[in-house]
């Protein structure tokens, strides 16, 4: 017997032995369960993939009940404390903490791919002055595909690596261009002598100074924020990356699709929604009334809840602490008081306790971004920069996984049986 499941089909009394491997049954093993030879066989029905593993992965581990997050086995708390984002990127991509010379080479490669073709600036100019920066970012990432036609060689490991380096290097440049466009400011070219996050801050905030010197606290804060957002296993956007990439389209196109999924208010767009919510609440005294509306389903408490975490999101804990460090440089964000009060009341209320709703990564990140003077619409773009490496690590794992094929779910067809077409005159 061993690790297996005995299933009895009560329609005909037949029994099947289904192996259990790695804590799962293979959904395809259900197909043998039939009532007649021309029966299609049993499928599993799982809208929103609540209990379906779509891949085997060795990148990120989450224990949602315990509130544990690890990249390649390393606890997120240790990584956020000790490494740069690029070091984390290499860990996610390659599986091990890089040796110093390997890291220097990787950082050098990324640094020297930060420039984008001049034409990118021109089509960025084509957007309206009030275009949403996430929309510009997604379009620009998709457009990169046309600049690197070799990227279509998805089966070639060296070509893949080149695109991975390019994407990690160029997403901050595209993001910064989108920001400068919405502010009506000239685009700033990358500075190769700055760190990954320092360069990003320079491309966003540099004005007339000849040399921009990033504030070390803010530079470090972005390393931490990007690390915390770097990967989160099979979330909506990462699954999109894998799903679109499974058609063997180039990674720019897949990544644009993934960024599109991230844009939604239930996913990466939630960091902006939290800010809109806090601004609408306006004052700490209004919090109990807002909580009442949430409990009566008239409103959602954005930045709360998670499909996997049924405990405090470990990233939220780190971000909450980071916020205080950032506010020492930027000054306090007055919305923090409202956020703290929301959290305090929500964690005591039955509605949230029973549903195991806790703050997620998006609850406090927006307060930091706002204190740094980023416009609210820009927040999901900041999420996308950090998540780029996770999308790419997962894409690489999918492309090199022999068990993967083009993603193609089944459906339970509940529509009409065959019927004859009727011209207009015969329709009721
Ligand atoms: N505010 C109020 N009620 C909530 C919330 C919330 N934020 N989240 C879940 N619930 C309720 C929900 O209405 C449901 O109640 P009931 O049992 O009475 O129908 C119950 O909790 C279970 O929720 P669910 O919708 O089944 O949970 P899900 O796993 O499908 O959704 C979620 C997860 C993250 C989409 C959802 O919690 C949500 O919409 N949260 C707000 C948006 C948000 O903060 N998103 C960021 C997620 S973390 C970062 C990321 O992945 O991008």
Coordinates of C-alpha atoms and ligand atoms in Angstrom, one line a residue:
X1 CA 0.0 0.0 0.0
X2 CA 2.4 2.7 1.2
X3 CA 1.7 6.3 0.3
X4 CA -1.5 6.0 -1.7
X5 CA -5.2 6.8 -1.7
X6 CA -7.9 4.1 -2.1
X7 CA -10.8 5.6 -3.9
X8 CA -14.1 3.8 -4.3
X9 CA -16.4 5.1 -7.1
X10 CA -19.9 4.7 -5.6
X11 CA -21.4 4.9 -9.0
X12 CA -20.2 1.4 -9.8
X13 CA -18.4 0.2 -6.8
X14 CA -15.0 0.1 -8.5
X15 CA -11.9 0.8 -6.4
X16 CA -8.7 2.6 -7.5
X17 CA -5.3 2.9 -5.9
X18 CA -3.9 6.4 -6.4
X19 CA -0.3 7.1 -5.4
X20 CA 0.5 10.1 -3.1
X21 CA 3.9 11.8 -3.9
X22 CA 5.3 14.9 -2.2
X23 CA 2.0 15.2 -0.4
X24 CA -0.2 15.3 -3.5
X25 CA -2.0 13.1 -5.9
X26 CA -1.5 13.6 -9.6
X27 CA -4.8 15.0 -11.0
X28 CA -4.3 13.0 -14.1
X29 CA -4.6 9.7 -12.1
X30 CA -8.3 10.6 -11.7
X31 CA -8.8 10.2 -15.4
X32 CA -8.9 6.4 -15.1
X33 CA -12.0 6.7 -13.0
X34 CA -14.8 6.1 -15.5
X35 CA -18.3 4.6 -15.6
X36 CA -18.0 3.4 -19.2
X37 CA -15.3 3.1 -21.8
X38 CA -16.4 6.2 -23.6
X39 CA -16.7 8.2 -20.4
X40 CA -14.1 11.1 -20.4
X41 CA -12.9 10.2 -16.9
X42 CA -13.0 12.2 -13.7
X43 CA -11.4 15.6 -13.4
X44 CA -10.9 17.8 -10.3
X45 CA -12.7 21.1 -10.1
X46 CA -10.7 23.9 -8.5
X47 CA -11.7 27.5 -9.4
X48 CA -8.9 30.0 -8.5
X49 CA -6.5 27.0 -7.9
X50 CA -7.2 27.1 -4.2
X51 CA -5.9 23.5 -3.7
X52 CA -4.0 22.7 -6.9
X53 CA -0.2 22.6 -7.2
X54 CA 0.6 23.6 -10.8
X55 CA 4.3 23.0 -10.5
X56 CA 7.2 21.6 -8.4
X57 CA 9.4 24.4 -7.2
X58 CA 12.6 24.8 -5.2
X59 CA 12.6 28.6 -5.0
X60 CA 10.3 29.9 -2.3
X61 CA 8.7 28.3 0.7
X62 CA 5.6 29.7 2.5
X63 CA 4.0 28.2 5.6
X64 CA 0.8 30.3 5.7
X65 CA -0.4 29.0 9.1
X66 CA 2.9 29.8 10.8
X67 CA 3.7 33.0 8.9
X68 CA 6.9 31.7 7.5
X69 CA 8.6 32.8 4.2
X70 CA 11.9 31.5 3.0
X71 CA 13.9 32.0 -0.3
X72 CA 15.9 28.9 -1.2
X73 CA 15.6 27.8 2.4
X74 CA 16.8 31.1 4.0
X75 CA 14.3 32.9 6.3
X76 CA 13.2 36.2 4.9
X77 CA 14.0 38.0 8.2
X78 CA 17.7 37.1 7.8
X79 CA 17.9 38.1 4.1
X80 CA 16.1 41.4 4.6
X81 CA 18.5 42.2 7.4
X82 CA 21.8 41.2 5.7
X83 CA 21.9 41.4 1.9
X84 CA 21.4 43.6 -1.0
X85 CA 18.6 43.2 -3.5
X86 CA 21.0 42.0 -6.2
X87 CA 22.5 39.4 -3.9
X88 CA 19.0 38.2 -3.2
X89 CA 18.3 38.2 -7.0
X90 CA 21.2 35.9 -7.6
X91 CA 20.2 33.7 -4.7
X92 CA 16.7 33.3 -6.2
X93 CA 18.0 32.7 -9.7
X94 CA 20.9 30.4 -9.0
X95 CA 19.8 28.7 -5.8
X96 CA 22.8 29.5 -3.6
X97 CA 24.3 32.5 -1.8
X98 CA 26.7 33.8 -4.3
X99 CA 30.5 33.8 -3.7
X100 CA 31.9 37.4 -3.6
X101 CA 33.5 37.2 -7.1
X102 CA 30.4 35.7 -8.6
X103 CA 28.3 38.4 -7.0
X104 CA 30.6 41.2 -8.3
X105 CA 30.4 39.8 -11.8
X106 CA 26.6 39.6 -11.6
X107 CA 26.3 43.1 -10.2
X108 CA 28.6 44.4 -12.9
X109 CA 26.5 42.8 -15.6
X110 CA 23.3 44.2 -14.3
X111 CA 24.8 47.6 -13.9
X112 CA 26.0 47.7 -17.5
X113 CA 22.6 46.7 -18.9
X114 CA 20.6 49.5 -17.3
X115 CA 20.4 51.7 -20.4
X116 CA 17.5 51.4 -22.8
X117 CA 17.4 52.1 -26.5
X118 CA 16.8 55.8 -27.2
X119 CA 13.5 54.9 -29.0
X120 CA 12.0 53.8 -25.7
X121 CA 12.1 57.4 -24.6
X122 CA 10.2 58.4 -27.7
X123 CA 7.3 56.0 -27.3
X124 CA 7.2 56.9 -23.6
X125 CA 6.6 60.5 -24.8
X126 CA 3.6 59.2 -26.7
X127 CA 1.6 58.6 -23.5
X128 CA -0.7 61.3 -22.1
X129 CA 0.6 63.4 -19.3
X130 CA -1.8 61.7 -16.9
X131 CA -1.2 58.1 -18.1
X132 CA -1.1 55.6 -15.2
X133 CA 2.6 54.7 -14.6
X134 CA 1.8 51.0 -14.3
X135 CA 0.2 51.1 -17.8
X136 CA 3.3 52.8 -19.1
X137 CA 5.5 50.3 -17.4
X138 CA 3.7 47.3 -18.7
X139 CA 3.7 48.6 -22.2
X140 CA 7.4 49.5 -22.1
X141 CA 8.3 46.0 -20.8
X142 CA 6.3 44.4 -23.6
X143 CA 7.9 46.7 -26.1
X144 CA 11.4 45.5 -25.1
X145 CA 10.5 42.3 -26.9
X146 CA 10.8 44.1 -30.2
X147 CA 14.3 45.4 -29.3
X148 CA 15.6 41.9 -28.5
X149 CA 14.2 39.5 -31.1
X150 CA 16.8 36.9 -30.0
X151 CA 14.8 36.6 -26.8
X152 CA 12.4 34.3 -28.8
X153 CA 15.1 31.6 -28.5
X154 CA 13.6 30.4 -25.2
X155 CA 15.3 27.0 -25.5
X156 CA 18.8 28.5 -25.4
X157 CA 20.2 28.9 -21.8
X158 CA 22.6 31.6 -22.6
X159 CA 20.0 33.7 -24.5
X160 CA 17.7 33.3 -21.5
X161 CA 20.3 34.4 -19.1
X162 CA 21.0 37.5 -21.2
X163 CA 17.4 38.5 -21.1
X164 CA 17.2 37.9 -17.4
X165 CA 20.1 40.3 -16.8
X166 CA 18.6 42.8 -19.2
X167 CA 15.2 42.7 -17.5
X168 CA 16.5 43.1 -13.9
X169 CA 18.7 45.9 -15.2
X170 CA 16.2 47.8 -17.2
X171 CA 13.0 47.6 -15.2
X172 CA 14.1 50.4 -12.8
X173 CA 15.0 52.6 -15.9
X174 CA 11.6 52.0 -17.4
X175 CA 9.9 52.6 -14.1
X176 CA 11.8 55.9 -13.5
X177 CA 11.0 57.1 -17.1
X178 CA 7.4 56.4 -16.4
X179 CA 7.6 58.5 -13.2
X180 CA 9.5 61.4 -14.8
X181 CA 6.9 61.4 -17.7
X182 CA 4.0 61.8 -15.3
X183 CA 5.8 64.6 -13.5
X184 CA 6.7 66.4 -16.7
X185 CA 10.4 66.1 -15.9
X186 CA 13.3 65.2 -18.2
X187 CA 14.3 61.5 -18.1
X188 CA 17.5 60.8 -16.2
X189 CA 20.0 58.3 -17.6
X190 CA 21.4 55.5 -15.3
X191 CA 24.5 56.1 -13.3
X192 CA 26.8 53.1 -13.4
X193 CA 28.8 54.2 -10.3
X194 CA 25.7 53.9 -8.0
X195 CA 24.2 50.8 -6.5
X196 CA 21.1 49.2 -8.0
X197 CA 18.8 51.0 -5.6
X198 CA 20.9 54.2 -5.4
X199 CA 20.7 54.4 -9.2
X200 CA 17.0 54.0 -9.1
X201 CA 16.6 56.8 -6.6
X202 CA 18.8 59.0 -8.8
X203 CA 16.8 58.3 -12.0
X204 CA 13.6 59.2 -10.1
X205 CA 14.7 62.2 -8.0
X206 CA 17.7 63.8 -9.6
X207 CA 17.2 67.5 -10.4
X208 CA 19.9 70.0 -11.4
X209 CA 22.7 68.7 -9.1
X210 CA 25.7 67.4 -11.1
X211 CA 26.1 64.4 -8.9
X212 CA 23.1 62.8 -7.1
X213 CA 24.0 61.3 -3.7
X214 CA 21.3 58.9 -2.5
X215 CA 20.4 59.0 1.1
X216 CA 21.8 55.8 2.6
X217 CA 18.8 55.1 4.7
X218 CA 16.4 55.3 1.7
X219 CA 18.9 53.4 -0.5
X220 CA 19.0 50.6 2.0
X221 CA 15.2 50.8 2.5
X222 CA 14.7 50.0 -1.1
X223 CA 17.0 47.0 -0.9
X224 CA 14.8 45.7 1.9
X225 CA 11.6 46.5 0.1
X226 CA 12.7 44.9 -3.1
X227 CA 13.9 41.8 -1.2
X228 CA 10.6 41.5 0.5
X229 CA 8.7 41.8 -2.8
X230 CA 11.2 39.6 -4.8
X231 CA 9.2 36.4 -4.8
X232 CA 6.1 34.8 -3.3
X233 CA 5.8 31.4 -5.0
X234 CA 2.7 30.8 -7.2
X235 CA 0.7 34.0 -6.7
X236 CA -1.5 35.5 -9.4
X237 CA 1.2 37.3 -11.3
X238 CA 3.9 34.6 -11.0
X239 CA 1.4 32.0 -12.2
X240 CA 0.7 34.3 -15.1
X241 CA 4.4 34.5 -15.9
X242 CA 4.6 30.7 -15.9
X243 CA 1.3 30.3 -17.8
X244 CA 2.1 32.8 -20.6
X245 CA 5.7 31.7 -20.7
X246 CA 4.6 28.1 -21.2
X247 CA 3.6 29.0 -24.7
X248 CA 7.3 29.6 -25.2
X249 CA 6.8 33.3 -26.0
X250 CA 9.8 35.6 -25.1
X251 CA 10.2 36.6 -21.4
X252 CA 9.5 40.3 -22.1
X253 CA 6.0 39.4 -23.3
X254 CA 5.5 37.0 -20.4
X255 CA 6.7 39.6 -17.8
X256 CA 4.5 42.3 -19.2
X257 CA 1.5 39.9 -18.7
X258 CA 2.7 39.1 -15.2
X259 CA 3.0 42.9 -14.4
X260 CA -0.6 43.2 -15.8
X261 CA -1.8 40.7 -13.3
X262 CA 0.1 42.5 -10.5
X263 CA -1.6 45.8 -11.4
X264 CA -5.0 44.5 -10.1
X265 CA -6.3 46.0 -6.8
X266 CA -6.5 42.5 -5.1
X267 CA -2.8 41.9 -5.9
X268 CA 0.1 44.4 -6.3
X269 CA -2.4 47.3 -6.8
X270 CA -3.4 46.8 -3.1
X271 CA -0.6 49.0 -1.9
X272 CA -2.1 52.0 -3.6
X273 CA -5.7 51.0 -2.5
X274 CA -4.5 51.1 1.1
X275 CA -3.4 54.7 0.7
X276 CA -6.7 55.7 -1.0
X277 CA -8.5 53.9 1.9
X278 CA -6.5 55.7 4.6
X279 CA -7.0 59.0 3.0
X280 CA -10.7 58.4 2.8
X281 CA -10.9 57.4 6.5
X282 CA -9.1 60.7 7.1
X283 CA -8.9 60.7 10.9
X284 CA -8.2 58.1 13.6
X285 CA -11.6 58.8 15.1
X286 CA -13.3 57.5 11.9
X287 CA -11.7 54.1 12.2
X288 CA -14.4 52.4 14.2
X289 CA -17.0 53.5 11.7
X290 CA -14.9 52.2 8.8
X291 CA -14.4 48.8 10.6
X292 CA -18.2 48.6 11.0
X293 CA -18.6 49.1 7.2
X294 CA -16.0 46.3 6.6
X295 CA -17.9 44.0 8.8
X296 CA -21.2 44.7 7.1
X297 CA -19.4 44.1 3.7
X298 CA -19.8 47.7 2.5
X299 CA -16.0 48.1 2.3
X300 CA -12.9 46.0 2.2
X301 CA -10.0 46.5 4.5
X302 CA -7.3 46.8 1.9
X303 CA -3.8 45.5 2.8
X304 CA -5.5 42.8 5.0
X305 CA -6.0 39.1 4.2
X306 CA -4.1 36.7 2.1
X307 CA -4.9 33.5 0.2
X308 CA -2.0 31.6 1.8
X309 CA -1.2 33.5 5.1
X310 CA -3.6 32.7 7.9
X311 CA -1.2 34.5 10.2
X312 CA 0.7 37.8 10.3
X313 CA 2.5 38.2 6.9
X314 CA 6.2 38.2 7.9
X315 CA 6.9 40.8 5.3
X316 CA 4.4 43.2 6.9
X317 CA 6.2 42.9 10.2
X318 CA 9.6 43.9 8.6
X319 CA 8.0 46.7 6.7
X320 CA 6.3 48.1 9.8
X321 CA 9.7 48.4 11.5
X322 CA 11.4 49.8 8.3
X323 CA 8.7 52.5 8.2
X324 CA 10.0 54.0 11.4
X325 CA 13.5 54.1 10.1
X326 CA 12.4 55.8 6.9
X327 CA 10.2 58.3 8.7
X328 CA 13.3 59.5 10.7
X329 CA 14.6 60.7 7.3
X330 CA 11.5 61.8 5.6
X331 CA 9.4 62.9 8.5
X332 CA 6.4 61.1 9.9
X333 CA 3.6 60.1 7.6
X334 CA 0.4 61.3 9.4
X335 CA -1.6 58.4 7.9
X336 CA 0.5 56.0 10.1
X337 CA -1.7 56.7 13.1
X338 CA -4.8 55.7 11.2
X339 CA -3.1 52.5 9.9
X340 CA -2.0 51.5 13.4
X341 CA -5.5 52.1 14.8
X342 CA -7.0 50.1 12.0
X343 CA -4.6 47.2 12.7
X344 CA -5.2 47.5 16.5
X345 CA -9.0 47.3 16.2
X346 CA -9.0 44.8 13.4
X347 CA -6.8 42.3 15.3
X348 CA -9.3 42.4 18.2
X349 CA -12.5 42.1 16.2
X350 CA -14.2 38.7 15.8
X351 CA -14.8 39.3 12.0
X352 CA -11.1 39.4 11.4
X353 CA -10.0 36.9 14.0
X354 CA -12.5 34.2 12.7
X355 CA -11.4 34.7 9.1
X356 CA -7.7 34.9 10.1
X357 CA -7.2 38.2 8.4
X358 CA -3.9 39.9 9.2
X359 CA -2.0 42.8 7.6
X360 CA -0.2 41.7 4.4
X361 CA 2.9 43.2 2.7
X362 CA 0.8 46.0 1.2
X363 CA -0.5 47.4 4.4
X364 CA 2.5 49.5 5.4
X365 CA 4.6 49.7 2.2
X366 CA 2.5 52.5 0.8
X367 CA 3.1 54.7 3.8
X368 CA 6.8 54.4 3.2
X369 CA 6.5 55.2 -0.5
X370 CA 4.3 58.2 0.2
X371 CA 6.7 59.5 2.8
X372 CA 9.4 59.3 0.1
X373 CA 7.1 61.4 -2.1
X374 CA 6.1 58.8 -4.7
X375 CA 2.6 59.4 -6.1
X376 CA 0.1 56.7 -5.1
X377 CA -0.4 55.5 -8.6
X378 CA 3.3 54.7 -8.8
X379 CA 3.2 52.1 -5.9
X380 CA 2.4 49.0 -7.9
X381 CA 5.4 49.9 -10.2
X382 CA 7.7 49.7 -7.2
X383 CA 6.2 46.3 -6.4
X384 CA 6.9 45.2 -10.0
X385 CA 10.6 46.2 -9.9
X386 CA 11.2 44.0 -6.8
X387 CA 9.0 41.1 -8.2
X388 CA 10.8 41.0 -11.5
X389 CA 13.5 38.6 -10.3
X390 CA 10.9 36.3 -8.8
X391 CA 9.0 36.2 -12.1
X392 CA 12.2 35.4 -13.9
X393 CA 13.5 32.8 -11.5
X394 CA 10.1 31.0 -11.7
X395 CA 10.1 31.3 -15.5
X396 CA 13.6 29.8 -15.8
X397 CA 12.4 26.9 -13.5
X398 CA 9.3 26.4 -15.6
X399 CA 11.2 26.4 -19.0
X400 CA 13.8 23.9 -17.7
X401 CA 11.2 21.6 -16.1
X402 CA 10.7 18.4 -18.2
X403 CA 7.2 17.9 -16.6
X404 CA 5.9 21.2 -17.8
X405 CA 4.0 21.7 -21.0
X406 CA 1.8 24.5 -22.4
X407 CA -0.6 25.5 -19.6
X408 CA -4.1 24.5 -20.6
X409 CA -6.7 23.9 -17.9
X410 CA -9.9 22.0 -18.5
X411 CA -13.4 23.2 -17.9
X412 CA -16.7 21.7 -16.7
X413 CA -19.0 22.6 -19.6
X414 CA -22.5 23.4 -18.2
X415 CA -23.9 25.2 -21.3
X416 CA -26.5 24.1 -23.9
X417 CA -26.4 20.8 -25.7
X418 CA -26.3 21.0 -29.5
X419 CA -29.2 23.1 -31.0
X420 CA -30.0 24.4 -34.5
X421 CA -29.3 28.0 -35.6
X422 CA -32.3 30.2 -36.3
X423 CA -32.3 33.3 -38.5
X424 CA -33.6 36.7 -37.0
X425 CA -37.1 36.1 -38.2
X426 CA -37.5 33.0 -36.2
X427 CA -36.1 34.3 -32.9
X428 CA -38.5 35.3 -30.1
Ligands
LIG1 N1 -11.4 43.0 4.1 C1 -12.6 42.5 4.5 N2 -12.9 41.2 4.4 C2 -12.0 40.4 3.8 C3 -10.8 40.8 3.4 C4 -10.5 42.2 3.5 N3 -9.3 42.6 3.1 N4 -10.1 39.8 2.8 C5 -10.9 38.7 2.9 N5 -12.1 39.0 3.6 C6 -13.2 38.2 3.9 C7 -14.0 37.8 2.7 O1 -15.0 38.7 2.4 C8 -14.5 36.4 3.1 O2 -15.5 36.6 4.0 P1 -16.8 35.6 4.0 O3 -16.2 34.3 4.5 O4 -17.8 36.2 4.9 O5 -17.3 35.5 2.6 C9 -13.3 35.8 3.9 O6 -12.6 37.0 4.4 C10 -12.4 35.0 3.1 O7 -11.8 35.8 2.0 P2 -11.6 35.2 0.6 O8 -12.0 36.3 -0.4 O9 -12.2 33.9 0.4 O10 -10.0 35.1 0.6 P3 -9.1 34.9 -0.7 O11 -8.1 34.0 -0.3 O12 -9.9 34.6 -1.9 O13 -8.6 36.4 -1.0 C11 -7.3 38.4 -0.9 C12 -7.3 36.8 -0.6 C13 -5.8 38.9 -0.6 C14 -7.6 38.6 -2.4 C15 -8.3 39.1 0.0 O14 -7.9 38.9 1.3 C16 -8.3 40.6 -0.3 O15 -9.0 41.0 -1.3 N6 -7.6 41.4 0.4 C17 -7.5 42.9 0.1 C18 -6.6 43.1 -1.0 C19 -5.2 43.0 -0.6 O16 -4.7 43.5 0.4 N7 -4.4 42.3 -1.5 C20 -3.0 42.1 -1.3 C21 -2.6 40.7 -1.1 S1 -1.0 40.5 -0.5 C22 0.1 41.0 -1.7 C23 -0.2 40.4 -3.1 O17 -0.3 39.2 -3.2 O18 -0.3 41.2 -4.0

